[in-house]
Amino acid sequence: MAKKDTLLVLCECGNNIRDKIDLEAVRAWALGDSRISQVVSHELLCSSAGKVFFTAALKKFKLRHIIIAACSPRAHENTFRSLGVKAGVNLADVNLANIREQAAWVTANKEIATQKAITLIKAALARTEYHEKLELRSMECLTDVVVIGGGIAGMEAALLSSQAGRKVTIIEKNIALGGRVIHSEELAPNMECAPCLLSPRLFKIKDDPNIRVVSFAEAVEVVGFFGNYQVTAQKKARYVKESCIGCEACFEVCPVSVKSDFHLGLGSRKAIYTLFPGSIPAGAVIDRENCLHFKDGSCAACVSACPFAAIDFSEQDETLSFSAGAVILAIGSETHAPIQNRRLGLGLLDNVYTLAEFERLANSNGPTQGRILLKNGSPPSAVAVIHCAGSLSAEGLPFCSGTCCVMALKAGEFIRKQIPAAAVYNIHDRLVFPGPEMQSFFDKQVAHGTRLLKTPDLPSLTVAADQGQLLVTGKNLQPLRVDMVLLATGQQPAADSGKLADLLGIERSDSGFFKSDHYFLRTTGSTLDGIYAAGSCLGPVFADQAVLQAQSAAGEAVSRLVPGRQIELESMTTEIDPELCGGCKLCVSVCPYKAVSFLADQGVCAVNEAICRGCGTCAANCPSGAAQAKHFTREQIDAELEGILDD
Amino acid sequence: MTEFTPKIVAFVCNWCAYGGADNAGSQKLEYPAAVKLIRVMCSGRVEPEMVMQAFRQGADGVMVLGCHPGDCHYRNGNMKALRRFRLFSRLLAQFGIHQDRFVFDWVAASEGKKFQTVATRLAAAVQKLGPLSLTGYVRQGEPS
């Protein structure tokens, strides 16, 4: 025999329920039910007076189960559960029967609506018999942050996290911070000096006691979950001690010269090198592949040249480990320069460059110290920029990066600044200049002389060497003779993004960039809680957006990971009964959060309740009934079904 | 003989489909009163056995409604449910249950109108088929 231990609270919801459902009939039925002990009603339970009334009723009757026949639990389940918990009632024991949205508002006939309301209450009652207590759970968390990638986004995320008092580790793959912004001389649309923008921030990071920069390093393992991550990084030996200040005395004596990655292969560096003067860290690195000491032991010129005795050939690679509550990914993107661009002369003809390469030529820290020159050393008198090179095509990038048009027009400004008489052509089909700033930048460039040549047949363009110049031809285009051709190439995911995504267990979008947890609401959250992403690793962005995303990612991380405060966890998680589990791992494969793991030593699966969000998909897939979604167990749902069909 | 009123059970996910039904309510969009909801957190929680249990307990029609693809609150539970119930609906005839008694569909929290349409359509289809009488497993049942 069922216990009479339920309090039924009827809400009239003004006239919304009162006029559509015969609440007196409901009350009369309820008083005859074997489980309902008390029935009370209020005209508007969610009002201030209603809440006081509700709390008073809980305290007066002290019954185990509370069923509120009112509106949708989506509206007020939390309201009444919170009040219930305050009054000492368990979370699981406060439940709503939605007689407003599901009966009063959708049923014209009052008698039928009343009958349906009673059925809905019966269903709520039926499952209470199987209710088990739900726990309000929380967990201690680590509040430090690991940032992977030290470009403008990673630097911003680190600075903001530090400002909030968190310890930050930046793991940078390159030998120093700066990312791709430092490759530019000026940033459009306002032509702000990029090194001037970055330099003070680099020094701020250097002087920040909360921030540790681990450069020349890569993350190799990440384990854990939101609030408790362990990141392992492999740090390469620099063979130059931290006492190096980057004075470059060794550069002069080093006999080895190799192509510089920093100059995108357009310039050279020595086997001992820094990324750029004034980099952070400032110290040089010996390139083990090319250094003669490592090749055959024949050279130690740098050792004697160094005024600080900083050279140390015995340095070893290191494995470092960091604990953090959150990881912020800011690994950037790469220039997309596909093989198809060979018909545009890329890699085949002199004086054909991607825009990224051109930025190096125009940069005062570049291989020509900023002078825009042809291979023969003279300045170009005519330059063509070909838009959408490799983009918007099935064999190249299938999308518009949205950033190349602006960079393409910026090239014209760089050229005219040095060579005022030079002719600059932009061969394009579509143009993208979103917002007033970009539009006025575009208008200005056109006013200053950039000529636009529109053709709908961009894929038909070819570039050929012709009498010491370059000839651009194609359908619907007058053949164009120029000295230099620049390709406005798009942005593709960084080479490491696949490896990193696998390491972390996060998803990537079809284009290969890291996938946002939610396009609108959690752009900078990855698909795993506590792993954030910012900048162009989420998709091509300008520096301003990269900074905003970094602020968003760091902002969310530090506002959720607060020293001394626990992280609230889901109450309605899934549990796996090890007695029933057969270890088939179906649950492991369907969990969208990687919350379930297989315990090899015990041969069973287990849910990490710090990660589980309670969707119950694993429970539905469990063939043995070992996995049970709390508050949505088979028993509870079967009972509810019985109730709902009992009329 | 009393007139047949089909009983319909709708398994709805908390975030989208339940919201869609709420939205139908807010817009006062009437649908047959015999359509009743069982809320789960995600359509991925719904087991085929639950649907069978609903039929056994007297439902004449059952629906499982989740978030549209890409909208799942739990990333992709709805797609897990889709895979499960595509197969399931093909097996129904073996249990003597006409395929038209079961519907799997997507309803967004904003789609009150769609909830009303789906619910009304299933009720009408079941009305036409008449009451379900389950006599046993694996038999030549109602023609599909």
mmCIF file of N, CA, C and O in Angstrom, chain A residues 72-74 77 98 101-102 105-108 112 116 119-120 507 517 526-528 572 590 592-593 613-617 619-621 628-629 632-634 637-638 640-642 644-645 647, chain B residues 7 9 11 14-15 18-19 21-22 24-26 28-33 35-42 44-47 49-50 53-54 57-59 73-77 80 84 109:
data_model
loop_
_atom_site.group_PDB
_atom_site.id
_atom_site.type_symbol
_atom_site.label_atom_id
_atom_site.label_comp_id
_atom_site.label_asym_id
_atom_site.label_seq_id
_atom_site.Cartn_x
_atom_site.Cartn_y
_atom_site.Cartn_z
ATOM 1 N N SER A 72 5.198 24.971 -16.752
ATOM 2 C CA SER A 72 6.276 24.126 -17.267
ATOM 3 C C SER A 72 7.466 24.092 -16.315
ATOM 4 O O SER A 72 7.867 25.122 -15.780
ATOM 5 N N PRO A 73 8.047 22.910 -16.138
ATOM 6 C CA PRO A 73 9.276 22.842 -15.326
ATOM 7 C C PRO A 73 10.405 23.668 -15.940
ATOM 8 O O PRO A 73 11.326 24.076 -15.242
ATOM 9 N N ARG A 74 10.317 23.921 -17.232
ATOM 10 C CA ARG A 74 11.336 24.769 -17.856
ATOM 11 C C ARG A 74 11.272 26.181 -17.296
ATOM 12 O O ARG A 74 12.263 26.899 -17.296
ATOM 13 N N GLU A 77 10.865 24.889 -12.467
ATOM 14 C CA GLU A 77 11.384 23.748 -11.695
ATOM 15 C C GLU A 77 12.494 24.216 -10.750
ATOM 16 O O GLU A 77 12.502 23.873 -9.571
ATOM 17 N N ASN A 98 2.898 19.707 -15.397
ATOM 18 C CA ASN A 98 2.701 20.884 -16.247
ATOM 19 C C ASN A 98 1.263 20.943 -16.756
ATOM 20 O O ASN A 98 0.963 20.604 -17.895
ATOM 21 N N GLU A 101 0.713 24.517 -19.658
ATOM 22 C CA GLU A 101 1.059 24.377 -21.080
ATOM 23 C C GLU A 101 0.463 23.117 -21.707
ATOM 24 O O GLU A 101 0.175 23.097 -22.893
ATOM 25 N N GLN A 102 0.331 22.044 -20.877
ATOM 26 C CA GLN A 102 -0.092 20.781 -21.483
ATOM 27 C C GLN A 102 -1.576 20.463 -21.335
ATOM 28 O O GLN A 102 -2.060 19.484 -21.894
ATOM 29 N N TRP A 105 -3.927 25.333 -21.518
ATOM 30 C CA TRP A 105 -3.749 26.193 -22.696
ATOM 31 C C TRP A 105 -4.012 25.505 -24.031
ATOM 32 O O TRP A 105 -4.013 26.145 -25.068
ATOM 33 N N VAL A 106 -4.112 24.187 -24.015
ATOM 34 C CA VAL A 106 -4.223 23.498 -25.308
ATOM 35 C C VAL A 106 -5.501 22.666 -25.427
ATOM 36 O O VAL A 106 -5.653 21.908 -26.384
ATOM 37 N N THR A 107 -6.372 22.799 -24.456
ATOM 38 C CA THR A 107 -7.589 21.991 -24.460
ATOM 39 C C THR A 107 -8.784 22.914 -24.231
ATOM 40 O O THR A 107 -8.901 23.532 -23.173
ATOM 41 N N ALA A 108 -9.664 23.013 -25.222
ATOM 42 C CA ALA A 108 -10.777 23.958 -25.131
ATOM 43 C C ALA A 108 -11.838 23.490 -24.131
ATOM 44 O O ALA A 108 -12.391 24.278 -23.381
ATOM 45 N N ILE A 112 -12.448 17.961 -20.296
ATOM 46 C CA ILE A 112 -11.326 17.163 -20.808
ATOM 47 C C ILE A 112 -9.992 17.685 -20.253
ATOM 48 O O ILE A 112 -9.112 16.918 -19.852
ATOM 49 N N LYS A 116 -7.292 15.691 -18.072
ATOM 50 C CA LYS A 116 -5.892 15.587 -18.463
ATOM 51 C C LYS A 116 -4.973 16.058 -17.336
ATOM 52 O O LYS A 116 -3.935 15.462 -17.061
ATOM 53 N N THR A 119 -4.597 13.357 -14.934
ATOM 54 C CA THR A 119 -3.692 12.326 -15.464
ATOM 55 C C THR A 119 -2.233 12.754 -15.326
ATOM 56 O O THR A 119 -1.372 11.950 -14.972
ATOM 57 N N LEU A 120 -1.974 14.023 -15.617
ATOM 58 C CA LEU A 120 -0.593 14.505 -15.516
ATOM 59 C C LEU A 120 -0.100 14.432 -14.069
ATOM 60 O O LEU A 120 1.060 14.102 -13.806
ATOM 61 N N GLU A 507 36.401 18.289 -30.870
ATOM 62 C CA GLU A 507 35.981 18.127 -32.260
ATOM 63 C C GLU A 507 36.448 19.292 -33.109
ATOM 64 O O GLU A 507 36.696 20.382 -32.615
ATOM 65 N N ASP A 517 31.681 25.122 -29.036
ATOM 66 C CA ASP A 517 30.648 24.381 -28.314
ATOM 67 C C ASP A 517 29.272 24.847 -28.789
ATOM 68 O O ASP A 517 28.343 24.073 -28.920
ATOM 69 N N SER A 526 35.425 25.100 -26.550
ATOM 70 C CA SER A 526 35.552 23.972 -27.466
ATOM 71 C C SER A 526 34.455 22.980 -27.133
ATOM 72 O O SER A 526 33.604 23.236 -26.274
ATOM 73 N N THR A 527 34.504 21.819 -27.781
ATOM 74 C CA THR A 527 33.458 20.838 -27.501
ATOM 75 C C THR A 527 33.706 20.080 -26.191
ATOM 76 O O THR A 527 32.915 19.231 -25.828
ATOM 77 N N LEU A 528 34.790 20.371 -25.502
ATOM 78 C CA LEU A 528 34.995 19.778 -24.168
ATOM 79 C C LEU A 528 35.037 20.895 -23.141
ATOM 80 O O LEU A 528 35.691 21.926 -23.356
ATOM 81 N N MET A 572 21.920 15.266 -11.791
ATOM 82 C CA MET A 572 21.270 14.131 -12.451
ATOM 83 C C MET A 572 22.234 13.445 -13.416
ATOM 84 O O MET A 572 22.052 13.480 -14.618
ATOM 85 N N VAL A 590 29.342 6.159 -26.868
ATOM 86 C CA VAL A 590 28.281 7.136 -27.161
ATOM 87 C C VAL A 590 28.372 8.406 -26.322
ATOM 88 O O VAL A 590 27.724 9.400 -26.646
ATOM 89 N N PRO A 592 29.027 11.890 -25.265
ATOM 90 C CA PRO A 592 29.551 13.043 -26.003
ATOM 91 C C PRO A 592 30.611 13.818 -25.218
ATOM 92 O O PRO A 592 31.249 14.705 -25.764
ATOM 93 N N TYR A 593 30.789 13.504 -23.955
ATOM 94 C CA TYR A 593 31.716 14.290 -23.117
ATOM 95 C C TYR A 593 32.927 13.494 -22.652
ATOM 96 O O TYR A 593 33.695 13.960 -21.834
ATOM 97 N N ARG A 613 27.051 15.147 -17.826
ATOM 98 C CA ARG A 613 26.033 16.204 -17.819
ATOM 99 C C ARG A 613 24.614 15.636 -17.721
ATOM 100 O O ARG A 613 23.648 16.378 -17.768
ATOM 101 N N GLY A 614 24.525 14.301 -17.689
ATOM 102 C CA GLY A 614 23.222 13.698 -17.425
ATOM 103 C C GLY A 614 22.283 13.584 -18.611
ATOM 104 O O GLY A 614 21.074 13.605 -18.435
ATOM 105 N N CYS A 615 22.810 13.443 -19.814
ATOM 106 C CA CYS A 615 21.915 13.295 -20.972
ATOM 107 C C CYS A 615 21.248 11.931 -20.975
ATOM 108 O O CYS A 615 20.156 11.770 -21.500
ATOM 109 N N GLY A 616 21.939 10.936 -20.416
ATOM 110 C CA GLY A 616 21.349 9.602 -20.318
ATOM 111 C C GLY A 616 21.491 8.748 -21.560
ATOM 112 O O GLY A 616 20.937 7.651 -21.634
ATOM 113 N N THR A 617 22.241 9.222 -22.538
ATOM 114 C CA THR A 617 22.401 8.445 -23.771
ATOM 115 C C THR A 617 23.084 7.103 -23.492
ATOM 116 O O THR A 617 22.728 6.079 -24.076
ATOM 117 N N ALA A 619 22.826 5.392 -20.801
ATOM 118 C CA ALA A 619 21.852 4.515 -20.151
ATOM 119 C C ALA A 619 20.974 3.843 -21.196
ATOM 120 O O ALA A 619 20.647 2.669 -21.088
ATOM 121 N N ALA A 620 20.606 4.622 -22.232
ATOM 122 C CA ALA A 620 19.750 4.062 -23.279
ATOM 123 C C ALA A 620 20.492 2.992 -24.073
ATOM 124 O O ALA A 620 19.886 2.065 -24.594
ATOM 125 N N ASN A 621 21.801 3.120 -24.159
ATOM 126 C CA ASN A 621 22.586 2.160 -24.941
ATOM 127 C C ASN A 621 23.029 0.952 -24.140
ATOM 128 O O ASN A 621 23.495 -0.026 -24.715
ATOM 129 N N GLN A 628 22.363 3.763 -15.276
ATOM 130 C CA GLN A 628 21.052 4.340 -14.964
ATOM 131 C C GLN A 628 21.174 5.843 -14.841
ATOM 132 O O GLN A 628 22.026 6.346 -14.106
ATOM 133 N N ALA A 629 20.333 6.561 -15.604
ATOM 134 C CA ALA A 629 20.337 8.020 -15.544
ATOM 135 C C ALA A 629 19.520 8.450 -14.335
ATOM 136 O O ALA A 629 18.333 8.155 -14.249
ATOM 137 N N PHE A 632 15.874 9.717 -14.139
ATOM 138 C CA PHE A 632 15.239 9.256 -15.377
ATOM 139 C C PHE A 632 15.560 7.774 -15.572
ATOM 140 O O PHE A 632 15.961 7.341 -16.640
ATOM 141 N N THR A 633 15.373 7.016 -14.509
ATOM 142 C CA THR A 633 15.659 5.583 -14.577
ATOM 143 C C THR A 633 14.529 4.872 -15.322
ATOM 144 O O THR A 633 13.435 5.430 -15.490
ATOM 145 N N ARG A 634 14.794 3.655 -15.738
ATOM 146 C CA ARG A 634 13.756 2.873 -16.411
ATOM 147 C C ARG A 634 12.525 2.731 -15.526
ATOM 148 O O ARG A 634 11.394 2.916 -15.961
ATOM 149 N N ILE A 637 10.583 5.984 -15.398
ATOM 150 C CA ILE A 637 9.886 6.301 -16.646
ATOM 151 C C ILE A 637 8.746 5.318 -16.890
ATOM 152 O O ILE A 637 7.649 5.714 -17.312
ATOM 153 N N ASP A 638 8.970 4.044 -16.585
ATOM 154 C CA ASP A 638 7.892 3.058 -16.741
ATOM 155 C C ASP A 638 6.711 3.412 -15.839
ATOM 156 O O ASP A 638 5.547 3.297 -16.237
ATOM 157 N N GLU A 640 5.939 6.391 -14.755
ATOM 158 C CA GLU A 640 5.320 7.599 -15.284
ATOM 159 C C GLU A 640 4.402 7.244 -16.466
ATOM 160 O O GLU A 640 3.308 7.788 -16.615
ATOM 161 N N LEU A 641 4.889 6.298 -17.281
ATOM 162 C CA LEU A 641 4.083 5.827 -18.419
ATOM 163 C C LEU A 641 2.767 5.225 -17.937
ATOM 164 O O LEU A 641 1.700 5.502 -18.483
ATOM 165 N N GLU A 642 2.869 4.426 -16.890
ATOM 166 C CA GLU A 642 1.675 3.790 -16.350
ATOM 167 C C GLU A 642 0.692 4.859 -15.884
ATOM 168 O O GLU A 642 -0.511 4.781 -16.136
ATOM 169 N N ILE A 644 0.530 8.000 -16.874
ATOM 170 C CA ILE A 644 0.043 8.860 -17.943
ATOM 171 C C ILE A 644 -1.004 8.160 -18.798
ATOM 172 O O ILE A 644 -1.838 8.790 -19.439
ATOM 173 N N LEU A 645 -0.948 6.829 -18.791
ATOM 174 C CA LEU A 645 -1.910 6.077 -19.599
ATOM 175 C C LEU A 645 -3.096 5.584 -18.760
ATOM 176 O O LEU A 645 -3.957 4.863 -19.246
ATOM 177 N N ASP A 647 -6.181 6.527 -17.586
ATOM 178 C CA ASP A 647 -7.353 7.416 -17.507
ATOM 179 C C ASP A 647 -8.559 6.772 -18.184
ATOM 180 O O ASP A 647 -8.519 5.600 -18.515
ATOM 181 N N LYS B 7 -4.804 7.003 -27.633
ATOM 182 C CA LYS B 7 -3.866 7.495 -26.614
ATOM 183 C C LYS B 7 -2.485 7.605 -27.245
ATOM 184 O O LYS B 7 -1.987 6.637 -27.822
ATOM 185 N N VAL B 9 1.546 8.774 -26.638
ATOM 186 C CA VAL B 9 2.627 9.156 -25.725
ATOM 187 C C VAL B 9 3.745 9.797 -26.535
ATOM 188 O O VAL B 9 4.149 9.269 -27.569
ATOM 189 N N PHE B 11 7.587 10.990 -26.165
ATOM 190 C CA PHE B 11 8.840 11.144 -25.413
ATOM 191 C C PHE B 11 9.536 12.380 -25.973
ATOM 192 O O PHE B 11 9.812 12.441 -27.175
ATOM 193 N N ASN B 14 14.108 17.535 -22.990
ATOM 194 C CA ASN B 14 13.851 18.712 -22.146
ATOM 195 C C ASN B 14 14.075 20.037 -22.876
ATOM 196 O O ASN B 14 13.370 20.995 -22.660
ATOM 197 N N TRP B 15 15.099 20.051 -23.756
ATOM 198 C CA TRP B 15 15.587 21.348 -24.245
ATOM 199 C C TRP B 15 14.877 21.855 -25.478
ATOM 200 O O TRP B 15 14.687 23.046 -25.628
ATOM 201 N N TYR B 18 10.303 19.403 -25.641
ATOM 202 C CA TYR B 18 9.427 19.782 -24.525
ATOM 203 C C TYR B 18 9.141 21.283 -24.620
ATOM 204 O O TYR B 18 8.019 21.739 -24.399
ATOM 205 N N GLY B 19 10.181 22.023 -24.995
ATOM 206 C CA GLY B 19 10.021 23.467 -25.192
ATOM 207 C C GLY B 19 9.051 23.763 -26.325
ATOM 208 O O GLY B 19 8.276 24.713 -26.256
ATOM 209 N N ALA B 21 6.533 21.900 -27.158
ATOM 210 C CA ALA B 21 5.187 21.656 -26.629
ATOM 211 C C ALA B 21 4.764 22.823 -25.732
ATOM 212 O O ALA B 21 3.610 23.269 -25.757
ATOM 213 N N ASP B 22 5.705 23.341 -24.949
ATOM 214 C CA ASP B 22 5.410 24.522 -24.125
ATOM 215 C C ASP B 22 5.020 25.692 -25.018
ATOM 216 O O ASP B 22 4.108 26.458 -24.716
ATOM 217 N N ALA B 24 3.706 25.527 -27.963
ATOM 218 C CA ALA B 24 2.340 25.307 -28.459
ATOM 219 C C ALA B 24 1.352 25.800 -27.413
ATOM 220 O O ALA B 24 0.348 26.454 -27.728
ATOM 221 N N GLY B 25 1.671 25.501 -26.132
ATOM 222 C CA GLY B 25 0.818 25.955 -25.039
ATOM 223 C C GLY B 25 0.729 27.472 -24.979
ATOM 224 O O GLY B 25 -0.366 28.046 -24.945
ATOM 225 N N SER B 26 1.894 28.113 -25.011
ATOM 226 C CA SER B 26 1.913 29.582 -24.894
ATOM 227 C C SER B 26 1.117 30.228 -26.021
ATOM 228 O O SER B 26 0.534 31.284 -25.842
ATOM 229 N N LYS B 28 -1.435 28.863 -27.335
ATOM 230 C CA LYS B 28 -2.797 28.305 -27.251
ATOM 231 C C LYS B 28 -3.150 27.514 -28.514
ATOM 232 O O LYS B 28 -4.238 27.652 -29.075
ATOM 233 N N LEU B 29 -2.194 26.726 -28.988
ATOM 234 C CA LEU B 29 -2.435 25.895 -30.159
ATOM 235 C C LEU B 29 -3.003 24.557 -29.686
ATOM 236 O O LEU B 29 -2.306 23.761 -29.071
ATOM 237 N N GLU B 30 -4.249 24.352 -29.979
ATOM 238 C CA GLU B 30 -4.914 23.157 -29.487
ATOM 239 C C GLU B 30 -4.407 21.895 -30.193
ATOM 240 O O GLU B 30 -4.145 21.925 -31.387
ATOM 241 N N TYR B 31 -4.254 20.823 -29.429
ATOM 242 C CA TYR B 31 -3.980 19.505 -30.028
ATOM 243 C C TYR B 31 -4.710 18.466 -29.188
ATOM 244 O O TYR B 31 -5.134 18.766 -28.062
ATOM 245 N N PRO B 32 -4.897 17.263 -29.718
ATOM 246 C CA PRO B 32 -5.720 16.293 -28.990
ATOM 247 C C PRO B 32 -5.248 16.075 -27.550
ATOM 248 O O PRO B 32 -4.051 15.897 -27.303
ATOM 249 N N ALA B 33 -6.191 16.100 -26.634
ATOM 250 C CA ALA B 33 -5.860 15.992 -25.209
ATOM 251 C C ALA B 33 -5.253 14.636 -24.875
ATOM 252 O O ALA B 33 -4.587 14.478 -23.861
ATOM 253 N N VAL B 35 -2.879 13.317 -26.276
ATOM 254 C CA VAL B 35 -1.428 13.324 -26.480
ATOM 255 C C VAL B 35 -0.787 13.742 -25.164
ATOM 256 O O VAL B 35 -1.040 14.829 -24.655
ATOM 257 N N LYS B 36 0.048 12.852 -24.600
ATOM 258 C CA LYS B 36 0.657 13.173 -23.308
ATOM 259 C C LYS B 36 2.159 12.967 -23.363
ATOM 260 O O LYS B 36 2.652 12.096 -24.064
ATOM 261 N N LEU B 37 2.846 13.810 -22.598
ATOM 262 C CA LEU B 37 4.294 13.881 -22.727
ATOM 263 C C LEU B 37 5.050 13.172 -21.603
ATOM 264 O O LEU B 37 4.633 13.212 -20.449
ATOM 265 N N ILE B 38 6.132 12.541 -21.981
ATOM 266 C CA ILE B 38 7.108 12.049 -20.995
ATOM 267 C C ILE B 38 8.388 12.822 -21.270
ATOM 268 O O ILE B 38 8.953 12.750 -22.367
ATOM 269 N N ARG B 39 8.826 13.548 -20.265
ATOM 270 C CA ARG B 39 10.038 14.357 -20.453
ATOM 271 C C ARG B 39 11.283 13.537 -20.121
ATOM 272 O O ARG B 39 11.332 12.850 -19.092
ATOM 273 N N VAL B 40 12.263 13.602 -20.982
ATOM 274 C CA VAL B 40 13.600 13.073 -20.678
ATOM 275 C C VAL B 40 14.578 14.206 -20.945
ATOM 276 O O VAL B 40 14.224 15.182 -21.596
ATOM 277 N N MET B 41 15.791 14.101 -20.465
ATOM 278 C CA MET B 41 16.723 15.206 -20.671
ATOM 279 C C MET B 41 17.156 15.300 -22.134
ATOM 280 O O MET B 41 17.359 16.377 -22.667
ATOM 281 N N CYS B 42 17.282 14.136 -22.781
ATOM 282 C CA CYS B 42 17.756 14.121 -24.164
ATOM 283 C C CYS B 42 17.034 13.000 -24.894
ATOM 284 O O CYS B 42 16.763 11.958 -24.293
ATOM 285 N N GLY B 44 18.301 11.119 -26.764
ATOM 286 C CA GLY B 44 19.257 10.016 -26.696
ATOM 287 C C GLY B 44 19.005 9.095 -25.503
ATOM 288 O O GLY B 44 19.526 7.983 -25.433
ATOM 289 N N ARG B 45 18.214 9.570 -24.518
ATOM 290 C CA ARG B 45 17.895 8.750 -23.344
ATOM 291 C C ARG B 45 16.813 7.715 -23.647
ATOM 292 O O ARG B 45 16.638 6.742 -22.919
ATOM 293 N N VAL B 46 16.046 7.934 -24.707
ATOM 294 C CA VAL B 46 14.867 7.090 -24.933
ATOM 295 C C VAL B 46 15.290 5.738 -25.491
ATOM 296 O O VAL B 46 15.967 5.644 -26.512
ATOM 297 N N GLU B 47 14.879 4.702 -24.778
ATOM 298 C CA GLU B 47 15.196 3.337 -25.205
ATOM 299 C C GLU B 47 14.034 2.789 -26.021
ATOM 300 O O GLU B 47 12.884 3.084 -25.715
ATOM 301 N N GLU B 49 12.849 -0.001 -25.737
ATOM 302 C CA GLU B 49 12.004 -0.724 -24.774
ATOM 303 C C GLU B 49 10.986 0.199 -24.117
ATOM 304 O O GLU B 49 9.909 -0.224 -23.734
ATOM 305 N N MET B 50 11.339 1.481 -23.970
ATOM 306 C CA MET B 50 10.384 2.422 -23.370
ATOM 307 C C MET B 50 9.199 2.619 -24.305
ATOM 308 O O MET B 50 8.053 2.723 -23.866
ATOM 309 N N GLN B 53 7.149 -0.389 -24.077
ATOM 310 C CA GLN B 53 6.422 -0.362 -22.809
ATOM 311 C C GLN B 53 5.187 0.542 -22.924
ATOM 312 O O GLN B 53 4.120 0.222 -22.420
ATOM 313 N N ALA B 54 5.353 1.663 -23.641
ATOM 314 C CA ALA B 54 4.222 2.578 -23.835
ATOM 315 C C ALA B 54 3.113 1.859 -24.600
ATOM 316 O O ALA B 54 1.937 1.935 -24.217
ATOM 317 N N GLN B 57 1.465 -0.562 -22.319
ATOM 318 C CA GLN B 57 0.640 0.060 -21.286
ATOM 319 C C GLN B 57 -0.630 0.678 -21.868
ATOM 320 O O GLN B 57 -1.412 1.268 -21.148
ATOM 321 N N GLY B 58 -0.791 0.596 -23.172
ATOM 322 C CA GLY B 58 -2.063 1.052 -23.728
ATOM 323 C C GLY B 58 -1.980 2.204 -24.700
ATOM 324 O O GLY B 58 -3.013 2.711 -25.146
ATOM 325 N N ALA B 59 -0.769 2.649 -25.031
ATOM 326 C CA ALA B 59 -0.670 3.722 -26.014
ATOM 327 C C ALA B 59 -1.020 3.159 -27.386
ATOM 328 O O ALA B 59 -0.662 2.032 -27.716
ATOM 329 N N HIS B 73 21.345 19.683 -27.129
ATOM 330 C CA HIS B 73 21.949 20.292 -25.941
ATOM 331 C C HIS B 73 23.150 19.483 -25.467
ATOM 332 O O HIS B 73 24.043 19.997 -24.814
ATOM 333 N N TYR B 74 23.120 18.198 -25.807
ATOM 334 C CA TYR B 74 24.217 17.309 -25.418
ATOM 335 C C TYR B 74 25.013 16.886 -26.651
ATOM 336 O O TYR B 74 25.441 15.749 -26.785
ATOM 337 N N ARG B 75 25.156 17.842 -27.563
ATOM 338 C CA ARG B 75 25.972 17.683 -28.752
ATOM 339 C C ARG B 75 25.343 16.793 -29.825
ATOM 340 O O ARG B 75 25.074 17.249 -30.911
ATOM 341 N N ASN B 76 25.112 15.508 -29.541
ATOM 342 C CA ASN B 76 24.612 14.652 -30.624
ATOM 343 C C ASN B 76 23.756 13.488 -30.139
ATOM 344 O O ASN B 76 23.624 12.495 -30.845
ATOM 345 N N GLY B 77 23.171 13.620 -28.952
ATOM 346 C CA GLY B 77 22.299 12.554 -28.449
ATOM 347 C C GLY B 77 21.133 12.305 -29.390
ATOM 348 O O GLY B 77 20.677 11.169 -29.555
ATOM 349 N N LYS B 80 22.068 9.925 -32.023
ATOM 350 C CA LYS B 80 22.115 8.549 -31.498
ATOM 351 C C LYS B 80 20.695 7.990 -31.495
ATOM 352 O O LYS B 80 20.457 6.842 -31.846
ATOM 353 N N ARG B 84 18.972 4.782 -33.627
ATOM 354 C CA ARG B 84 18.274 3.744 -32.887
ATOM 355 C C ARG B 84 16.846 3.570 -33.421
ATOM 356 O O ARG B 84 16.393 2.460 -33.652
ATOM 357 N N ALA B 109 12.456 24.273 -29.787
ATOM 358 C CA ALA B 109 11.732 24.917 -28.688
ATOM 359 C C ALA B 109 10.832 26.038 -29.199
ATOM 360 O O ALA B 109 9.899 26.456 -28.524
#
